[in-house]
Amino acid sequence: TEISRDQDGLFIALRMLFDKPFKTRSTVLLRDSKKRKLIETIASTFKIDPSKAGEPFHGKSVHELKLNTNSRSDVLCYLVDGIPFIFEVESTLFPTVFFLTFLPNILKTFYTSESVLERIYHGAGLMLPGVFKDGPFAENFTDLCKGSVCAVASLSGSSDSVQTSKAVAVGLLAMSSADFQSSGGKGVFVTVLHTARDRLTELCSPHQRAQFALTETTPFLDKVSGLLPLQLNLPTEIDKDEADDFPLSDSETTAGNDQTELLMNCFLHGLSMLSAGDFPLPANVFYAKHMKNSNPSGAQLDIKKTAYKKVGVFLEKMAAEGYITLEVEKPGIIILTSVCQNNPRLDEFTAQPETVATCSPKKSNFCVEEYYFGPPVMEEVRIITSAVAPFFAAAGFGKGDAITQAEIHQLVSAYVDSRRLRNSDNKSTIKLDKLLMNVCDPNLLTEAPTSTLAQPSFQITYQNLITSLTRGLKVVYRLTFPSESGLQSRLTTGNKRPKLSLLETKVNGKDVVSFLF
């Protein structure tokens, strides 16, 4: 699959399609004929057998969404039982990371180090220095076609235990074979359009995303011992346009080196303050609470001015050097699980007497110490009861779990369409199966036209079905904090909106309005 026209201009327009919120202009349930046509198009585009292309769609409903991205690109997206499988831009089909879990070999896959993924998730393209090119990976570079659709995966581990991730990004090749040969090993290699952490993946519920286990790794079968260690010494290469916007002076370069040394000192001091009871500890909470408060007198630590730029990148480097052990709990959440006490650098480290916590801010449920991660999101949710829990169990929800009205509609639509329960003459009327009979209010049922004394059958309107599932569910409000903070979501105890108090504070020398719950 390739894009042949106006490639360079198209690359710029399509860079990271779903990193920001987009608008859904329309949603249409596809008929069987259009569903078959879509499967045939997928089969011909990716050169696979139609029966194999149709397996992920078997017995499932398909909705076509027309999206308008923040960059004003028009995108067609196909949801299968509420999960985005395929999207189309400029008449070109792209599989999502969900679809690639079923058919991982339909795209050429390029491998990078696990430490590079954070940059990709935050909008960077895949740079050529960060791509494995030798050994078993060399065959991927024999026939490069600029503009062809490709996938990105990562490798991690050690020489005797190499692990590979599932595809975590989809994009367009930014180089042809000739470009690759003349590049000198530098430049943007893949223009990334979609990742496992972008807004497109948020079209499905967290429980649905968890079923695909995108963060799981499997053993890499080819021998790559000659290419290890896998922690690459990557240059901080960025796109030329970005470099022109942010030129670095000599003083800034020197400051960056000083900040990197300060970061290491704060890291070692932060580790020395931890005890076994502090683990597991979210990475960004460790940075905010234990590292930033370990500054020597008069020094201000700024991760963005260091050589690492990101907390996750730095901590992964420290894990590779044997200071700590890390786990990825879920996309975007890195957890410190232990400190390697036998590391000689830790034994040698002695905290400087002037290294003390510099401030003790007022306690806030929205901050970790003095570090503010951004505002939470407030939404109305309902608490699932035992009466309707059997319906939601298939989607991973249980009694006492919180669910939004939008998630209820999404799950009901997916359930009804996948089991073909809509009345062919009136789409708003739903035929009842055994499960729906058990959870619906009997007073809202009507007898179906096909009902007989021997085999009685009933139906319900779609709206009454929603009413049956939501009636009696307690309404509360949920506050969801940015994932980087490590803070748990909070639910109100009553059905009234929570009261928020505004508190103006200084964070990193800047005025910030915090919210006290």
Coordinates of C-alpha atoms in Angstrom, one line a residue:
T1 CA 0.0 0.0 0.0
E2 CA 1.5 3.3 -0.9
I3 CA 0.6 7.0 -1.5
S4 CA 2.1 8.2 -4.7
R5 CA 0.9 11.7 -5.2
D6 CA 2.2 14.8 -3.5
Q7 CA 4.0 12.7 -0.9
D8 CA 6.1 15.4 0.9
G9 CA 3.1 17.7 1.3
L10 CA 0.9 14.8 2.4
F11 CA 3.4 13.8 5.1
I12 CA 3.2 17.2 6.7
A13 CA -0.6 17.3 6.6
L14 CA -1.0 13.8 8.1
R15 CA 1.6 13.9 10.8
M16 CA 0.0 12.4 14.0
L17 CA -3.6 12.5 13.0
F18 CA -5.1 11.6 16.4
D19 CA -2.9 13.2 19.0
K20 CA -5.6 15.8 19.7
P21 CA -9.4 15.6 20.0
F22 CA -11.3 15.2 16.8
K23 CA -14.9 15.7 15.7
T24 CA -17.2 12.9 14.7
R25 CA -19.4 14.2 11.9
S26 CA -21.5 11.1 11.3
T27 CA -21.9 7.5 12.3
V28 CA -23.5 4.9 10.0
L29 CA -24.1 1.1 10.6
L30 CA -22.9 -0.7 7.5
R31 CA -25.2 -3.2 5.8
D32 CA -23.8 -6.6 5.0
S33 CA -23.2 -5.7 1.4
K34 CA -21.0 -2.7 2.3
K35 CA -19.3 -4.8 5.0
R36 CA -18.3 -7.4 2.4
K37 CA -17.1 -4.7 0.1
L38 CA -14.9 -3.3 2.9
I39 CA -13.4 -6.7 3.5
E40 CA -12.7 -7.2 -0.2
T41 CA -11.0 -3.8 -0.3
I42 CA -8.8 -4.7 2.7
A43 CA -7.9 -8.0 1.1
S44 CA -6.9 -6.4 -2.2
T45 CA -5.0 -3.5 -0.5
F46 CA -2.9 -5.6 1.8
K47 CA -2.7 -8.6 -0.6
I48 CA -4.3 -11.3 1.7
D49 CA -6.9 -13.9 1.2
P50 CA -10.5 -12.4 1.6
S51 CA -11.5 -15.1 4.1
K52 CA -8.5 -14.3 6.3
A53 CA -9.3 -10.5 6.0
G54 CA -12.9 -11.2 7.1
E55 CA -12.1 -13.2 10.2
P56 CA -11.8 -10.2 12.5
F57 CA -15.2 -9.0 11.2
H58 CA -17.1 -12.3 11.5
G59 CA -20.4 -12.0 13.4
K60 CA -19.7 -8.4 14.4
S61 CA -21.3 -5.0 13.6
V62 CA -19.4 -2.4 11.6
H63 CA -19.9 1.3 11.9
E64 CA -18.5 3.9 9.6
L65 CA -17.5 7.1 11.3
K66 CA -16.6 10.3 9.4
L67 CA -14.0 12.2 11.5
N68 CA -12.5 15.7 11.2
T69 CA -9.1 15.9 12.9
N70 CA -7.6 18.8 14.6
S71 CA -5.4 19.4 11.5
R72 CA -8.6 19.5 9.4
S73 CA -8.0 16.1 7.7
D74 CA -11.1 14.2 6.8
V75 CA -10.9 10.6 8.0
L76 CA -13.1 7.6 7.5
C77 CA -12.9 5.2 10.5
Y78 CA -14.4 1.7 10.7
L79 CA -15.4 0.5 14.1
V80 CA -16.0 -3.2 14.7
D81 CA -18.1 -3.8 17.8
G82 CA -17.0 -0.4 18.9
I83 CA -13.3 -0.9 18.3
P84 CA -11.4 1.0 15.5
F85 CA -10.0 -1.5 13.1
I86 CA -9.4 0.5 9.9
F87 CA -9.1 4.2 9.0
E88 CA -8.9 5.8 5.5
V89 CA -7.2 9.0 4.6
E90 CA -6.7 10.4 1.1
S91 CA -8.2 7.1 -0.3
T92 CA -5.5 5.0 1.5
L93 CA -6.4 2.4 4.1
F94 CA -4.5 2.1 7.3
P95 CA -4.9 -0.7 9.9
T96 CA -5.0 0.3 13.5
V97 CA -2.9 -1.3 16.2
F98 CA -6.0 -3.3 17.2
F99 CA -6.4 -4.8 13.7
L100 CA -2.7 -5.7 13.5
T101 CA -3.1 -8.0 16.6
F102 CA -5.2 -10.2 14.3
L103 CA -3.0 -9.9 11.1
P104 CA 0.4 -8.6 12.1
N105 CA 2.1 -9.6 8.9
I106 CA 0.1 -7.4 6.5
L107 CA 2.5 -4.5 6.9
K108 CA 6.3 -4.3 6.9
T109 CA 7.4 -3.8 10.5
F110 CA 10.4 -1.8 11.6
Y111 CA 11.9 -2.2 15.1
T112 CA 13.2 0.4 17.5
S113 CA 14.3 0.5 21.1
E114 CA 11.7 0.6 23.8
S115 CA 13.2 3.9 25.1
V116 CA 12.2 5.6 21.8
L117 CA 8.5 4.8 22.1
E118 CA 7.8 7.7 24.5
R119 CA 9.0 10.2 21.9
I120 CA 6.8 8.6 19.2
Y121 CA 3.8 8.7 21.6
H122 CA 4.4 12.4 22.1
G123 CA 4.3 13.2 18.4
A124 CA 7.8 12.6 17.0
G125 CA 8.5 10.6 13.9
L126 CA 10.7 7.5 14.0
M127 CA 14.2 8.8 13.3
L128 CA 16.6 6.5 11.3
P129 CA 19.3 6.4 14.1
G130 CA 16.7 4.8 16.3
V131 CA 15.8 1.9 13.9
F132 CA 17.5 -1.5 14.0
K133 CA 19.0 -2.0 10.6
D134 CA 21.5 -4.9 10.8
G135 CA 21.3 -8.6 11.2
P136 CA 17.8 -10.1 10.8
F137 CA 16.4 -6.6 10.2
A138 CA 18.5 -5.9 7.1
E139 CA 16.0 -7.5 4.7
N140 CA 13.4 -4.9 5.6
F141 CA 15.6 -2.3 3.9
T142 CA 16.1 -4.0 0.5
D143 CA 13.1 -2.5 -1.2
L144 CA 11.9 0.7 0.5
C145 CA 9.0 2.6 -1.2
K146 CA 8.5 6.1 0.0
G147 CA 4.9 6.7 1.1
S148 CA 4.1 3.0 1.8
V149 CA 2.2 2.1 4.9
C150 CA 4.3 0.4 7.6
A151 CA 4.2 -0.5 11.3
V152 CA 6.5 0.2 14.2
A153 CA 7.3 -2.2 17.1
S154 CA 9.9 -2.3 19.8
L155 CA 12.5 -4.6 21.2
S156 CA 13.6 -4.9 24.9
G157 CA 15.5 -7.2 27.1
S158 CA 19.0 -8.6 27.2
S159 CA 21.1 -10.7 24.7
D160 CA 19.8 -14.0 26.1
S161 CA 16.2 -12.9 26.4
V162 CA 15.0 -10.5 23.7
Q163 CA 11.3 -9.5 23.8
T164 CA 9.3 -7.9 21.0
S165 CA 6.2 -5.8 21.4
K166 CA 3.1 -5.9 19.3
A167 CA 2.7 -3.1 16.6
V168 CA 2.5 0.1 18.6
A169 CA 2.4 2.6 15.8
V170 CA 1.3 2.9 12.1
G171 CA 2.7 5.4 9.6
L172 CA 4.2 6.2 6.2
L173 CA 7.7 5.5 5.1
A174 CA 9.5 8.8 4.6
M175 CA 12.4 7.3 2.6
S176 CA 12.9 5.4 -0.6
S177 CA 15.8 2.9 -1.0
A178 CA 17.8 5.7 -2.7
D179 CA 17.0 8.1 0.1
F180 CA 18.1 5.5 2.7
Q181 CA 21.4 4.9 1.0
S182 CA 22.2 8.6 0.8
S183 CA 20.9 9.6 4.2
G184 CA 24.1 9.0 6.1
G185 CA 22.0 7.2 8.8
K186 CA 20.1 10.3 9.7
G187 CA 16.6 11.8 9.1
V188 CA 13.0 10.9 9.6
F189 CA 12.4 7.3 8.6
V190 CA 8.7 6.9 9.4
T191 CA 6.1 9.6 9.6
V192 CA 3.8 8.3 12.4
L193 CA 0.1 8.8 12.0
H194 CA -1.4 6.6 14.7
T195 CA -0.2 5.1 17.9
A196 CA -1.4 2.8 20.7
R197 CA -1.9 5.8 23.0
D198 CA -3.6 8.3 20.7
R199 CA -7.2 9.6 20.8
L200 CA -8.4 7.1 18.2
T201 CA -7.8 4.2 20.6
E202 CA -10.1 6.1 23.1
L203 CA -13.1 5.4 20.9
C204 CA -13.4 2.1 22.7
S205 CA -13.7 1.6 26.4
P206 CA -10.7 0.9 28.7
H207 CA -12.0 -2.6 29.2
Q208 CA -12.1 -3.3 25.5
R209 CA -8.6 -1.9 25.1
A210 CA -7.3 -4.2 27.8
Q211 CA -8.6 -7.3 26.0
F212 CA -6.0 -6.6 23.2
A213 CA -3.1 -6.5 25.7
L214 CA -1.1 -4.1 23.5
T215 CA 1.6 -3.8 26.1
E216 CA 2.4 -7.5 26.2
T217 CA 5.7 -8.7 24.7
T218 CA 6.7 -12.1 23.2
P219 CA 10.1 -13.7 22.7
F220 CA 11.9 -12.5 19.5
L221 CA 12.8 -15.6 17.6
D222 CA 15.7 -14.3 15.4
K223 CA 19.2 -14.0 16.9
V224 CA 20.1 -10.4 17.7
S225 CA 22.9 -10.9 20.2
G226 CA 25.4 -9.0 18.0
L227 CA 23.2 -5.9 18.2
L228 CA 22.8 -5.7 21.9
P229 CA 22.5 -3.9 24.3
L230 CA 19.2 -2.6 23.1
Q231 CA 19.4 0.7 24.9
L232 CA 20.4 2.9 22.0
N233 CA 22.6 6.0 22.4
L234 CA 20.2 8.1 20.4
P235 CA 21.0 11.6 19.2
T236 CA 18.5 14.2 20.1
E237 CA 17.7 14.6 16.5
I238 CA 14.5 16.4 15.6
D239 CA 12.8 17.7 12.5
K240 CA 14.6 20.6 10.8
D241 CA 11.5 22.8 11.1
E242 CA 11.4 22.2 14.9
A243 CA 15.2 22.8 15.2
D244 CA 14.8 26.2 13.4
D245 CA 12.1 27.2 15.8
F246 CA 14.3 26.4 18.9
P247 CA 18.0 27.1 18.2
L248 CA 20.3 26.4 21.1
S249 CA 22.9 28.8 22.2
D250 CA 26.2 27.7 23.8
S251 CA 25.0 28.8 27.2
E252 CA 21.8 26.7 26.8
T253 CA 23.9 23.7 25.8
T254 CA 26.1 24.2 29.0
A255 CA 23.0 24.6 31.1
G256 CA 21.7 21.3 29.6
N257 CA 24.8 19.5 30.7
D258 CA 24.5 21.0 34.2
Q259 CA 20.8 20.0 34.4
T260 CA 21.7 16.4 33.4
E261 CA 24.2 16.2 36.2
L262 CA 21.7 17.7 38.6
L263 CA 19.1 15.2 37.4
M264 CA 21.4 12.3 38.2
N265 CA 22.2 13.7 41.7
C266 CA 18.5 14.2 42.5
F267 CA 17.8 10.7 41.2
L268 CA 20.4 9.1 43.5
H269 CA 19.3 11.2 46.5
G270 CA 15.6 10.3 45.8
L271 CA 16.5 6.5 45.7
S272 CA 18.3 6.9 49.0
M273 CA 15.1 8.2 50.6
L274 CA 12.9 5.3 49.5
S275 CA 11.9 2.3 51.7
A276 CA 10.5 -1.0 50.8
G277 CA 7.0 0.2 51.7
D278 CA 7.1 2.9 49.0
F279 CA 6.8 0.4 46.2
P280 CA 5.2 0.1 43.7
L281 CA 5.7 3.8 42.9
P282 CA 4.5 5.6 39.7
A283 CA 7.5 7.0 37.9
N284 CA 6.2 10.6 37.7
V285 CA 5.2 10.6 41.3
F286 CA 8.8 9.5 42.2
Y287 CA 10.1 12.4 40.0
A288 CA 7.8 15.0 41.5
K289 CA 7.9 13.9 45.2
H290 CA 11.4 12.4 45.6
M291 CA 13.6 13.9 42.9
K292 CA 12.4 17.5 42.5
N293 CA 12.4 17.9 46.3
S294 CA 16.1 16.8 46.4
N295 CA 17.5 19.9 44.7
P296 CA 20.7 21.4 46.2
S297 CA 20.1 24.9 47.6
G298 CA 19.4 27.4 44.8
A299 CA 19.1 24.8 42.0
Q300 CA 16.0 24.3 39.9
L301 CA 15.6 20.9 38.2
D302 CA 13.9 20.9 34.8
I303 CA 13.7 17.6 33.0
K304 CA 13.1 19.3 29.6
K305 CA 16.6 21.0 29.8
T306 CA 18.4 17.7 30.3
A307 CA 19.7 15.3 27.6
Y308 CA 16.8 12.9 28.3
K309 CA 13.8 15.4 27.9
K310 CA 11.3 12.9 29.4
V311 CA 11.1 11.3 32.8
G312 CA 10.3 7.9 31.3
V313 CA 13.3 8.0 29.0
F314 CA 15.6 8.8 31.9
L315 CA 14.2 6.1 34.2
E316 CA 14.4 3.4 31.4
K317 CA 18.1 4.3 31.0
M318 CA 18.6 4.0 34.8
A319 CA 16.9 0.6 34.7
A320 CA 19.2 -0.6 31.9
E321 CA 22.2 0.5 34.0
G322 CA 21.0 -1.6 37.0
Y323 CA 19.7 1.1 39.4
I324 CA 16.0 0.2 39.5
T325 CA 13.5 -2.2 38.0
L326 CA 10.4 -0.9 36.1
E327 CA 7.1 -2.3 35.0
V328 CA 4.6 -0.8 32.5
E329 CA 1.3 -1.2 34.3
K330 CA -0.7 0.1 31.4
P331 CA 0.0 2.5 28.4
G332 CA 1.5 5.7 29.8
I333 CA 2.0 4.5 33.4
I334 CA 5.5 3.4 34.3
I335 CA 6.0 1.9 37.8
L336 CA 9.1 1.6 39.9
T337 CA 9.0 -1.8 41.5
S338 CA 12.4 -1.9 43.4
V339 CA 15.8 -0.4 43.9
C340 CA 18.9 -2.5 43.0
Q341 CA 20.8 -2.0 46.3
N342 CA 23.9 -3.8 45.1
N343 CA 24.7 -1.1 42.5
P344 CA 28.1 0.3 43.4
R345 CA 27.1 3.9 42.5
L346 CA 24.4 3.7 45.1
D347 CA 26.8 2.4 47.7
E348 CA 29.2 5.3 47.0
F349 CA 26.5 8.0 47.0
T350 CA 26.3 10.2 50.0
A351 CA 23.6 13.0 50.1
Q352 CA 25.0 16.5 50.4
P353 CA 23.9 18.2 53.6
E354 CA 22.4 21.1 51.7
T355 CA 20.2 18.7 49.7
V356 CA 16.9 19.1 51.3
A357 CA 13.2 19.5 50.4
T358 CA 12.7 23.0 49.3
C359 CA 9.1 23.5 49.9
S360 CA 6.1 22.0 51.7
P361 CA 3.0 23.2 49.8
K362 CA -0.5 22.9 50.9
K363 CA -2.0 19.4 50.4
S364 CA -4.1 19.1 47.3
N365 CA -5.8 16.1 45.8
F366 CA -4.8 17.5 42.4
C367 CA -1.0 17.8 43.0
V368 CA 1.8 15.4 44.0
E369 CA 3.8 17.6 46.4
E370 CA 4.5 20.8 44.4
Y371 CA 4.2 19.3 41.0
Y372 CA 0.9 20.0 39.1
F373 CA 0.1 17.6 36.3
G374 CA -2.9 19.4 34.9
P375 CA -6.6 19.6 35.6
P376 CA -8.8 16.5 36.1
V377 CA -11.7 15.6 33.9
M378 CA -15.1 15.5 35.6
E379 CA -17.9 13.3 34.2
E380 CA -21.2 11.9 35.3
V381 CA -21.2 8.1 35.8
R382 CA -23.5 5.4 37.1
I383 CA -22.8 2.6 39.5
I384 CA -23.7 -0.9 38.1
T385 CA -26.0 -2.9 40.4
S386 CA -26.4 -6.7 40.6
A387 CA -29.6 -6.6 38.6
V388 CA -27.9 -5.5 35.4
A389 CA -24.4 -6.7 36.1
P390 CA -24.8 -9.8 33.9
F391 CA -25.3 -7.6 30.8
F392 CA -22.1 -5.6 31.4
A393 CA -20.0 -8.6 32.5
A394 CA -19.0 -9.5 28.9
A395 CA -17.4 -6.0 28.6
G396 CA -15.4 -6.4 31.8
F397 CA -17.6 -4.4 34.1
G398 CA -18.9 -5.8 37.4
K399 CA -21.2 -4.9 40.3
G400 CA -20.0 -1.6 41.8
D401 CA -18.1 -0.4 38.8
A402 CA -18.6 3.1 37.4
I403 CA -19.8 3.5 33.7
T404 CA -20.7 6.5 31.7
Q405 CA -23.9 6.9 29.7
A406 CA -21.9 7.0 26.5
E407 CA -20.3 3.6 27.3
I408 CA -23.7 2.2 28.0
H409 CA -25.0 3.3 24.6
Q410 CA -21.9 2.0 23.0
L411 CA -22.1 -1.5 24.6
V412 CA -25.8 -1.8 24.0
S413 CA -25.4 -0.9 20.3
A414 CA -22.5 -3.4 19.9
Y415 CA -24.5 -6.1 21.6
V416 CA -27.7 -5.6 19.7
D417 CA -26.0 -5.3 16.3
S418 CA -23.6 -8.2 16.7
R419 CA -26.5 -10.5 17.5
R420 CA -28.8 -9.1 14.8
L421 CA -31.5 -8.2 17.3
R422 CA -32.8 -5.1 15.5
N423 CA -36.2 -5.4 13.8
S424 CA -35.6 -5.4 10.1
D425 CA -38.7 -3.2 9.6
N426 CA -38.1 -0.8 12.5
K427 CA -34.5 -0.4 13.6
S428 CA -35.5 1.3 16.8
T429 CA -37.3 -1.9 18.0
I430 CA -35.1 -4.6 19.6
K431 CA -35.9 -8.3 19.8
L432 CA -35.1 -9.8 23.2
D433 CA -32.8 -12.7 23.8
K434 CA -32.5 -14.6 27.1
L435 CA -30.0 -12.2 28.6
L436 CA -32.0 -9.1 27.8
M437 CA -35.2 -10.7 29.1
N438 CA -33.5 -11.1 32.5
V439 CA -32.3 -7.5 32.8
C440 CA -35.2 -5.5 31.2
D441 CA -38.2 -4.1 33.0
P442 CA -41.2 -6.3 32.2
N443 CA -43.5 -3.3 32.1
L444 CA -41.6 -1.9 29.1
L445 CA -41.9 -5.0 27.0
T446 CA -44.3 -5.6 24.1
E447 CA -45.3 -8.8 22.4
A448 CA -43.5 -9.4 19.1
P449 CA -45.6 -9.9 16.0
T450 CA -44.1 -13.4 15.6
S451 CA -45.0 -14.4 19.1
T452 CA -47.2 -17.5 19.5
L453 CA -48.6 -19.4 22.5
A454 CA -46.1 -22.2 22.0
Q455 CA -43.2 -19.8 21.5
P456 CA -43.8 -16.4 23.0
S457 CA -41.4 -13.7 22.1
F458 CA -41.1 -10.1 23.2
Q459 CA -39.5 -6.8 21.9
I460 CA -38.6 -3.4 23.4
T461 CA -37.7 -0.1 21.9
Y462 CA -34.0 0.9 22.0
Q463 CA -34.8 3.9 24.3
N464 CA -36.7 1.6 26.7
L465 CA -33.8 -0.8 26.7
I466 CA -31.5 1.9 27.8
T467 CA -34.0 3.0 30.4
S468 CA -34.2 -0.6 31.8
L469 CA -30.4 -0.8 32.1
T470 CA -30.0 2.6 33.7
R471 CA -33.1 2.7 36.0
G472 CA -32.1 2.5 39.6
L473 CA -28.4 3.0 38.9
K474 CA -26.9 5.5 41.3
V475 CA -25.6 8.7 39.6
V476 CA -22.2 10.0 40.9
Y477 CA -19.4 12.2 39.5
R478 CA -16.0 10.9 38.7
L479 CA -12.8 12.9 38.7
T480 CA -10.1 11.4 36.4
F481 CA -6.6 12.8 36.8
P482 CA -3.9 12.9 34.1
S483 CA -2.3 9.4 33.9
E484 CA 1.2 10.9 34.5
S485 CA 0.2 11.9 38.1
G486 CA -0.4 8.4 39.3
L487 CA -3.4 9.7 41.2
Q488 CA -6.4 7.4 41.4
S489 CA -9.8 8.4 40.1
R490 CA -12.2 9.7 42.7
L491 CA -16.0 9.3 43.0
T492 CA -18.4 11.6 44.8
T493 CA -20.4 10.1 47.6
G494 CA -23.7 11.7 46.6
N495 CA -25.5 12.6 43.4
K496 CA -24.7 16.3 43.7
R497 CA -22.0 18.0 41.8
P498 CA -18.8 18.3 43.9
K499 CA -17.8 21.8 45.1
L500 CA -14.4 23.0 43.9
S501 CA -12.4 25.7 45.5
L502 CA -9.8 27.6 43.6
L503 CA -6.3 28.1 45.0
E504 CA -3.7 30.2 43.3
T505 CA -0.2 28.8 43.9
K506 CA 3.3 28.9 42.4
V507 CA 4.6 25.8 40.6
N508 CA 8.1 26.0 39.2
G509 CA 8.0 29.8 39.6
K510 CA 4.8 30.2 37.7
D511 CA 1.3 31.1 38.9
V512 CA -1.0 28.2 38.7
V513 CA -4.6 27.9 39.7
S514 CA -5.2 24.6 41.6
F515 CA -8.5 23.0 42.6
L516 CA -9.2 21.7 46.0
F517 CA -11.9 18.9 46.0

